Amino acid sequence: MVQAYILIQTEVGKANAVAETIAQISGVIQAEDVTGPYDVIVRAEADTVDALGRMVVAKVQQVEGITRTLTCPVVHI
C-alpha cells in the first residue's frame, strides 16, 4: 500500500467545496481545507505508485476549482 499527501491550491473561495468533493473519492483517507500556501491537504492511498498517480490525474485533478496539485508520497526511512 502506498500513501501520499496531496497539497492542493484552489480558486479563491473554493477550498471547502474542493475538500468535500475530494473526500468522497475512493482511496482518499482524509481531506481538509487549511490556511497557508495550500488550500486543501489530502491523505490518500492506493495499491501501487502507478495507481496513486492515476487517481490523482483522473479523479483529484478533475475536481472543479483546483488550480494546482503537488503529490508527496509517504516514505518510511
PDB file of C-alpha atoms in Angstrom:
ATOM      1  CA  MET A   1       0.000   0.000   0.000  1.00  0.00           C
ATOM      2  CA  VAL A   2       1.316   3.440  -0.987  1.00  0.00           C
ATOM      3  CA  GLN A   3       0.182   6.589   0.809  1.00  0.00           C
ATOM      4  CA  ALA A   4       0.713  10.222  -0.127  1.00  0.00           C
ATOM      5  CA  TYR A   5      -0.205  13.734   0.870  1.00  0.00           C
ATOM      6  CA  ILE A   6      -1.680  15.773  -1.962  1.00  0.00           C
ATOM      7  CA  LEU A   7      -1.263  19.520  -1.494  1.00  0.00           C
ATOM      8  CA  ILE A   8      -3.850  21.494  -3.430  1.00  0.00           C
ATOM      9  CA  GLN A   9      -4.243  25.117  -4.425  1.00  0.00           C
ATOM     10  CA  THR A  10      -7.759  26.215  -5.349  1.00  0.00           C
ATOM     11  CA  GLU A  11      -9.559  29.171  -6.822  1.00  0.00           C
ATOM     12  CA  VAL A  12     -10.490  31.797  -4.232  1.00  0.00           C
ATOM     13  CA  GLY A  13     -13.404  30.646  -2.093  1.00  0.00           C
ATOM     14  CA  LYS A  14     -13.416  27.059  -3.401  1.00  0.00           C
ATOM     15  CA  ALA A  15     -11.350  25.251  -0.726  1.00  0.00           C
ATOM     16  CA  ASN A  16     -14.282  23.902   1.287  1.00  0.00           C
ATOM     17  CA  ALA A  17     -16.166  22.616  -1.760  1.00  0.00           C
ATOM     18  CA  VAL A  18     -12.996  21.032  -3.178  1.00  0.00           C
ATOM     19  CA  ALA A  19     -12.212  19.283   0.131  1.00  0.00           C
ATOM     20  CA  GLU A  20     -15.770  17.959   0.434  1.00  0.00           C
ATOM     21  CA  THR A  21     -15.756  16.634  -3.133  1.00  0.00           C
ATOM     22  CA  ILE A  22     -12.344  15.001  -2.839  1.00  0.00           C
ATOM     23  CA  ALA A  23     -13.274  13.363   0.475  1.00  0.00           C
ATOM     24  CA  GLN A  24     -15.788  11.246  -1.488  1.00  0.00           C
ATOM     25  CA  ILE A  25     -13.154   9.797  -3.862  1.00  0.00           C
ATOM     26  CA  SER A  26     -12.238   6.153  -3.300  1.00  0.00           C
ATOM     27  CA  GLY A  27      -8.751   5.924  -1.804  1.00  0.00           C
ATOM     28  CA  VAL A  28      -8.914   9.274  -0.034  1.00  0.00           C
ATOM     29  CA  ILE A  29      -8.365   8.846   3.695  1.00  0.00           C
ATOM     30  CA  GLN A  30      -8.810  12.472   4.704  1.00  0.00           C
ATOM     31  CA  ALA A  31      -9.314  15.852   3.012  1.00  0.00           C
ATOM     32  CA  GLU A  32      -9.020  19.081   4.993  1.00  0.00           C
ATOM     33  CA  ASP A  33      -9.127  22.736   3.999  1.00  0.00           C
ATOM     34  CA  VAL A  34      -6.221  24.606   5.582  1.00  0.00           C
ATOM     35  CA  THR A  35      -4.544  28.020   5.591  1.00  0.00           C
ATOM     36  CA  GLY A  36      -1.168  28.857   4.108  1.00  0.00           C
ATOM     37  CA  PRO A  37       0.280  28.401   0.624  1.00  0.00           C
ATOM     38  CA  TYR A  38      -2.038  25.423   0.001  1.00  0.00           C
ATOM     39  CA  ASP A  39      -5.793  25.457   0.457  1.00  0.00           C
ATOM     40  CA  VAL A  40      -6.529  21.744   0.839  1.00  0.00           C
ATOM     41  CA  ILE A  41      -4.383  18.856   2.096  1.00  0.00           C
ATOM     42  CA  VAL A  42      -5.424  15.309   1.253  1.00  0.00           C
ATOM     43  CA  ARG A  43      -4.096  11.987   2.542  1.00  0.00           C
ATOM     44  CA  ALA A  44      -4.692   9.200   0.035  1.00  0.00           C
ATOM     45  CA  GLU A  45      -3.693   5.594  -0.501  1.00  0.00           C
ATOM     46  CA  ALA A  46      -3.525   3.130  -3.376  1.00  0.00           C
ATOM     47  CA  ASP A  47      -2.096  -0.314  -4.048  1.00  0.00           C
ATOM     48  CA  THR A  48       0.800   0.974  -6.178  1.00  0.00           C
ATOM     49  CA  VAL A  49       2.510   4.237  -7.106  1.00  0.00           C
ATOM     50  CA  ASP A  50       1.001   3.923 -10.583  1.00  0.00           C
ATOM     51  CA  ALA A  51      -2.499   3.513  -9.162  1.00  0.00           C
ATOM     52  CA  LEU A  52      -1.931   6.526  -6.927  1.00  0.00           C
ATOM     53  CA  GLY A  53      -0.827   8.580  -9.932  1.00  0.00           C
ATOM     54  CA  ARG A  54      -3.882   7.510 -11.917  1.00  0.00           C
ATOM     55  CA  MET A  55      -6.146   8.515  -9.022  1.00  0.00           C
ATOM     56  CA  VAL A  56      -4.549  11.961  -8.787  1.00  0.00           C
ATOM     57  CA  VAL A  57      -4.701  12.625 -12.529  1.00  0.00           C
ATOM     58  CA  ALA A  58      -8.051  11.011 -13.352  1.00  0.00           C
ATOM     59  CA  LYS A  59     -10.036  11.901 -10.245  1.00  0.00           C
ATOM     60  CA  VAL A  60      -8.462  14.510  -7.965  1.00  0.00           C
ATOM     61  CA  GLN A  61      -7.218  16.925 -10.632  1.00  0.00           C
ATOM     62  CA  GLN A  62     -10.599  16.808 -12.370  1.00  0.00           C
ATOM     63  CA  VAL A  63     -12.398  18.399  -9.395  1.00  0.00           C
ATOM     64  CA  GLU A  64     -13.694  21.838 -10.311  1.00  0.00           C
ATOM     65  CA  GLY A  65     -11.891  24.704  -8.579  1.00  0.00           C
ATOM     66  CA  ILE A  66      -8.415  23.159  -8.375  1.00  0.00           C
ATOM     67  CA  THR A  67      -5.594  25.216  -9.880  1.00  0.00           C
ATOM     68  CA  ARG A  68      -2.536  23.152  -8.853  1.00  0.00           C
ATOM     69  CA  THR A  69      -1.596  19.942  -7.037  1.00  0.00           C
ATOM     70  CA  LEU A  70       1.611  18.610  -5.517  1.00  0.00           C
ATOM     71  CA  THR A  71       1.743  14.903  -4.610  1.00  0.00           C
ATOM     72  CA  CYS A  72       4.124  13.920  -1.782  1.00  0.00           C
ATOM     73  CA  PRO A  73       4.458  10.142  -1.306  1.00  0.00           C
ATOM     74  CA  VAL A  74       4.976   8.960   2.271  1.00  0.00           C
ATOM     75  CA  VAL A  75       8.299   7.183   2.801  1.00  0.00           C
ATOM     76  CA  HIS A  76       9.477   5.121   5.747  1.00  0.00           C
ATOM     77  CA  ILE A  77      13.220   5.588   6.234  1.00  0.00           C
TER      78      ILE A  77
END
